[in-house]
Short mmCIF file of C-alpha atoms and ligand atoms in Angstrom, two decimals:
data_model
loop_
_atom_site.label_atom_id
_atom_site.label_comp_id
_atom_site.label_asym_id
_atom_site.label_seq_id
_atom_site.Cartn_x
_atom_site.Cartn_y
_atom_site.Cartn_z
CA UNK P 142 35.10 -20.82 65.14
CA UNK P 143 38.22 -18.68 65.42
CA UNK P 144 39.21 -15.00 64.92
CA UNK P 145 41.69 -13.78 62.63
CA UNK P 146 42.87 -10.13 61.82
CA UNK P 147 43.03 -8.48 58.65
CA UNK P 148 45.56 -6.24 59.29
CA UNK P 149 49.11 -6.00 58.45
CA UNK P 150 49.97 -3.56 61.78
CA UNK P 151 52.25 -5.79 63.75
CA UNK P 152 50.97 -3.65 67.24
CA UNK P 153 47.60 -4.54 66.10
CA UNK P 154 48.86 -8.36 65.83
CA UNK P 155 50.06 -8.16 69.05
CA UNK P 156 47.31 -6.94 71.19
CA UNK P 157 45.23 -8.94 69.30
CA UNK P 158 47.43 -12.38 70.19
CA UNK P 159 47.83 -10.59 74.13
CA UNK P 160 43.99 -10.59 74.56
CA UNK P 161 44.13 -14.45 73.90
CA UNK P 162 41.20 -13.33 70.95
CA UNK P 163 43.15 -14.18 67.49
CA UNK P 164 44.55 -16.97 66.03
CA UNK P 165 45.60 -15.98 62.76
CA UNK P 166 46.33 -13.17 60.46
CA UNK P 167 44.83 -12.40 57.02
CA UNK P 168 46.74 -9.15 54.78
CA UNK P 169 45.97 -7.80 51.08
CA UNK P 170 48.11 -5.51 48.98
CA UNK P 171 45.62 -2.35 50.36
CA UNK P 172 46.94 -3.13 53.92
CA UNK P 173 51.02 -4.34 53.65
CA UNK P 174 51.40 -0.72 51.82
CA UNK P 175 50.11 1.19 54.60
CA UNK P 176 52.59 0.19 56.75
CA UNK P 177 55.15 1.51 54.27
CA UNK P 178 57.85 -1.10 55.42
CA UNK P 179 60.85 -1.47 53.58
CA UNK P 180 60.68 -4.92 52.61
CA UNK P 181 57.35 -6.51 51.87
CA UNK P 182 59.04 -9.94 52.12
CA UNK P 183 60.49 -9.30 55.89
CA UNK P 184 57.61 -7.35 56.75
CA UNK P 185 55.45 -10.90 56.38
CA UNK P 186 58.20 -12.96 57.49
CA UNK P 187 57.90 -10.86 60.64
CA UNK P 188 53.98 -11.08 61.09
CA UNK P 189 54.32 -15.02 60.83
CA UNK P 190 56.86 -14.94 63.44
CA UNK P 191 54.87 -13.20 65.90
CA UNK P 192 51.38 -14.75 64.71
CA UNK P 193 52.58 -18.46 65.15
CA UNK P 194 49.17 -19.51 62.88
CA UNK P 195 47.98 -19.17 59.71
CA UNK P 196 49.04 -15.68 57.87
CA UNK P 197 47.78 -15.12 54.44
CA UNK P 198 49.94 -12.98 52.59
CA UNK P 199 48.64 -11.94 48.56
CA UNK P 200 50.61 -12.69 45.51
CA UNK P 201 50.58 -9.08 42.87
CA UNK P 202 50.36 -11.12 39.40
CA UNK P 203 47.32 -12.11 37.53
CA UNK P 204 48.96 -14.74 35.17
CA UNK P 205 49.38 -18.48 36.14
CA UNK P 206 53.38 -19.07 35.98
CA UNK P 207 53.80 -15.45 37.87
CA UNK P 208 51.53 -16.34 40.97
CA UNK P 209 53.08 -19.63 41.18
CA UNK P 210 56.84 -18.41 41.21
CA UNK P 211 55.73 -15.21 43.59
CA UNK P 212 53.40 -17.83 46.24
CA UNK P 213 56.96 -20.35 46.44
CA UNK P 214 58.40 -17.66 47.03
CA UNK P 215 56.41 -16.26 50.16
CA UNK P 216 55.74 -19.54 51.19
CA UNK P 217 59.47 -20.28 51.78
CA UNK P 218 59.55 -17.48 54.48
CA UNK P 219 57.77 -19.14 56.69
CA UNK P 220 55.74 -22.64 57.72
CA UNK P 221 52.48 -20.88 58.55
CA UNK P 222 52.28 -18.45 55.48
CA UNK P 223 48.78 -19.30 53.51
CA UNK P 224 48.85 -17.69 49.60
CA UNK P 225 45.49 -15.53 49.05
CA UNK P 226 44.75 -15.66 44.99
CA UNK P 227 42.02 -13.92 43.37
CA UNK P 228 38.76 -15.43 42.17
CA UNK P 229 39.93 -15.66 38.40
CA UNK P 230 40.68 -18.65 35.97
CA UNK P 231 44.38 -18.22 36.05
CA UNK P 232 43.85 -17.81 39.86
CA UNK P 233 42.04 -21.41 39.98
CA UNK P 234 44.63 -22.95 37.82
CA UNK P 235 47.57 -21.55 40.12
CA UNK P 236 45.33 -23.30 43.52
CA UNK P 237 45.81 -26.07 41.55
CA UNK P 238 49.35 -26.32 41.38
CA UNK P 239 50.66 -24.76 44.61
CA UNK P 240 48.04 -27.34 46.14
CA UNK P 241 49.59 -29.86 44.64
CA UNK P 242 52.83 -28.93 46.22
CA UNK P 243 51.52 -28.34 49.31
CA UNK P 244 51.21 -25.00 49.73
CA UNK P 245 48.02 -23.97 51.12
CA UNK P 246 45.88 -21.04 49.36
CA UNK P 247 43.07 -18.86 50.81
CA UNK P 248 41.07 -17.44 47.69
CA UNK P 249 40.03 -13.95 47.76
CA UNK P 250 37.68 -11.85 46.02
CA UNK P 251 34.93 -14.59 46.82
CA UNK P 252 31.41 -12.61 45.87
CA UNK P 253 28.86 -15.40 45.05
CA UNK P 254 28.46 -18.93 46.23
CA UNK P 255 29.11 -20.36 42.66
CA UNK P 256 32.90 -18.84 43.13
CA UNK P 257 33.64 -20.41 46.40
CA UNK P 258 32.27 -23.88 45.02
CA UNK P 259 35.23 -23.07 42.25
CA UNK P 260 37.66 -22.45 45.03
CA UNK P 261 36.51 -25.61 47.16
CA UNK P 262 36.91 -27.74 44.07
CA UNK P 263 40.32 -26.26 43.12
CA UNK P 264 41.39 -27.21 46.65
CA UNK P 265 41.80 -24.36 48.14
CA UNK P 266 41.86 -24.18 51.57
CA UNK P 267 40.08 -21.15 52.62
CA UNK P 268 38.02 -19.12 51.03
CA UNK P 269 37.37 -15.51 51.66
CA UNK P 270 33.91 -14.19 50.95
CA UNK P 271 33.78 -10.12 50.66
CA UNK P 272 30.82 -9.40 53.48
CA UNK P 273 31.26 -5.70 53.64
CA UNK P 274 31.44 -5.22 49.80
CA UNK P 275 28.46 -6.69 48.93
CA UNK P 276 26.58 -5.12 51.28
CA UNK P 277 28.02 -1.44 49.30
CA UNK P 278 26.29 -2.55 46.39
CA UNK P 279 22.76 -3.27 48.33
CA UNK P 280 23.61 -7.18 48.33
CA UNK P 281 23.39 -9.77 51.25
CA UNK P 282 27.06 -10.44 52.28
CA UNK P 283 25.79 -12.50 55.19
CA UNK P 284 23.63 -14.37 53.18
CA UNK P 285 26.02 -15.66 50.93
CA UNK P 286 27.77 -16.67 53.44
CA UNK P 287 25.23 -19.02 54.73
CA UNK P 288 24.42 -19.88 51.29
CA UNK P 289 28.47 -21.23 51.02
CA UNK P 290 28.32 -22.73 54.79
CA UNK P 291 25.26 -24.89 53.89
CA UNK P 292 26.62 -26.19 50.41
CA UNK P 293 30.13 -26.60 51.92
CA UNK P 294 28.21 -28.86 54.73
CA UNK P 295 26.23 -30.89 52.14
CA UNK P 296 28.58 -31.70 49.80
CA UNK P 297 31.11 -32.12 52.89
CA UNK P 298 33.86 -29.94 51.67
CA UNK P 299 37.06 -29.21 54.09
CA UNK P 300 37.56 -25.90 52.46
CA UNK P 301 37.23 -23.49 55.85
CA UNK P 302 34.88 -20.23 55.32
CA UNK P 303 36.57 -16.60 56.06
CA UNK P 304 34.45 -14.27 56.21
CA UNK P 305 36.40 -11.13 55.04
CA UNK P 306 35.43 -7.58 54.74
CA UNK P 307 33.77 -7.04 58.23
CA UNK P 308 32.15 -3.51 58.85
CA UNK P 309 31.24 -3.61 62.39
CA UNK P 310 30.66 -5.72 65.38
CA UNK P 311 27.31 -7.12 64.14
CA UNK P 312 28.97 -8.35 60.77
CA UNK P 313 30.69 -10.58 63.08
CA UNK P 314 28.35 -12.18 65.17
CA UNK P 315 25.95 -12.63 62.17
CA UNK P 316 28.61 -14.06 59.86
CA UNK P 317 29.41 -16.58 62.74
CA UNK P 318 25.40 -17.79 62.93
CA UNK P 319 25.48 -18.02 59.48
CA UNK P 320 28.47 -20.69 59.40
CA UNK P 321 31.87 -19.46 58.91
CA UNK P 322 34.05 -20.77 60.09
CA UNK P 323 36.69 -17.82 60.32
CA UNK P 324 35.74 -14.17 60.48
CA UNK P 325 38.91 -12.16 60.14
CA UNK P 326 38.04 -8.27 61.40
CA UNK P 327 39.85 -5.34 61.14
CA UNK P 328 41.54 -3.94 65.25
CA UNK P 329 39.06 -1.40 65.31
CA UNK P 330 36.09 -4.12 65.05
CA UNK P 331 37.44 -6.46 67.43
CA UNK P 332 37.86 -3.23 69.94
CA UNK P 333 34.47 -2.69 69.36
CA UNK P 334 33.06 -5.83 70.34
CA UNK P 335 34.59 -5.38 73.70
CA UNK P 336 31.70 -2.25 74.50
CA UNK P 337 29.04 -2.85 75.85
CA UNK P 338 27.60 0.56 78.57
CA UNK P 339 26.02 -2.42 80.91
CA UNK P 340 29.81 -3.46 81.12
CA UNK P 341 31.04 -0.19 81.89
CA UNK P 342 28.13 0.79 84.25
CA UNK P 343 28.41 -2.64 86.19
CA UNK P 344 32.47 -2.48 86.81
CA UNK P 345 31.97 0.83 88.41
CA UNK P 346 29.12 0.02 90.96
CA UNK P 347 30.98 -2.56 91.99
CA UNK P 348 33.81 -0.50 92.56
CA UNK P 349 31.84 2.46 94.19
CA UNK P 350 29.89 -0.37 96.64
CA UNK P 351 33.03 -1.45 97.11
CA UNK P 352 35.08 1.53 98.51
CA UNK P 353 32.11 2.06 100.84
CA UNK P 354 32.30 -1.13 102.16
CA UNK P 355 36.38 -0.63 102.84
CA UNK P 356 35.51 2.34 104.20
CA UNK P 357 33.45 1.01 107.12
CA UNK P 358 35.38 -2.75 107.65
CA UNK P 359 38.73 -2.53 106.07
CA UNK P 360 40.24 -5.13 103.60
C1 LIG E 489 40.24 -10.12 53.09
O1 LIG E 489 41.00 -10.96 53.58
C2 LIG E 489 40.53 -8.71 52.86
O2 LIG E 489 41.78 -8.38 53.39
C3 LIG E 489 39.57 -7.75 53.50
O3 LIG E 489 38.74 -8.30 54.45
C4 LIG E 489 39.06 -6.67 52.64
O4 LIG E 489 38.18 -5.84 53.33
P1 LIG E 489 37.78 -4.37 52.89
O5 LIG E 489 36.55 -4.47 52.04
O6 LIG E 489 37.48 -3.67 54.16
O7 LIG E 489 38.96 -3.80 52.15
#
């Protein structure tokens, strides 16, 4: 199981790689433009260079021939760059042929276990199923997730699981029991999982039996 972050703040990226916690990088459209860098292009290019793993970077077209000429593209900027393309027919049929060049893809917009069974098929590489969206509309993100782990295992797909659109520190955990194989969390849910009051309480009566200790006997 590995982490990756969704994010597209390289100071994020690098605590992230400096805690020895991530291993990869996911990004959408939503999260390059709030960084408001001047080139998307270098701005990815960068992120791959610092990541050293897997960074999926989204193509903007919706039509085959467009999101094949925009994913060559991005994919020529670096070794590690993985194209995310939406769950849609013209998606599928552009997983299709950047597979069969090489170039791997990460499908996004995953909702249902019947779309990443499309994406596995289509031989994509990862898919991304959407846990904190479904739960918006009252549905069981972690669920399908479990649902997409268990028909991955049986009909022994290689297609790796990322769970995408993580909430909160219990998204992550949960989404890891139920089989994916990737959970990629946004910086302020991997801070989170660090908390814990026990932690905080323990670290300082150590410290405080400690000093009284010193006191008395010296180092
Ligand atoms: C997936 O890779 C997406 O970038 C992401 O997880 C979307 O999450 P959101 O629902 O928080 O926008």
């Amino acid at each position: 199981m590995k982490f990756f972050l969704d994010t597209a703040n390289i100071s994020e990226i690098k605590k992230g790689l400096e805690w020895g916690v991530v291993s990869g990088v996911t990004t959408n459209p939503s999260l390059v433009a709030k960084e408001n860098a001047d080139s998307f292009h270098d701005h990815v290019k960068k992120i791959a260079e610092i990541v050293q793993g897997p960074v999926s970077a989204e193509v903007i077209s919706t039509n085959v021939d467009e999101m094949v000429e925009e994913a060559r593209l991005l994919s020529s900027l670096d070794k590690n760059i993985v194209i995310k393309i939406p769950m849609t027919k013209d998606g599928m049929s552009a997983t299709k042929k950047l597979v069969s060049e090489g170039i791997p893809v990460n499908v996004t917009l995953v909702f249902s276990p019947q779309q990443a069974l499309l994406a596995a098929l289509a031989g994509a590489s990862y898919v991304s199923p959407f846990v904190g969206r479904l739960d918006d509309i009252g549905e069981d993100g972690i669920g399908v997730v479990r649902d997409m782990a268990k028909l991955f295992s049986i009909h022994e797909f290689d297609t790796k699981i990322i769970a995408a659109s993580i909430r909160h520190p219990r998204h992550v955990f949960e989404a890891a029991l139920a089989g994916a194989h990737i959970i990629t969390l946004p910086f302020k849910v991997l801070e989170q999982m660090f908390n814990h009051p026990l932690t905080d309480i323990g670290i300082k009566k150590f410290l405080d039996d400690w000093e009284v200790y010193i006191k008395h006997h010296g180092y």
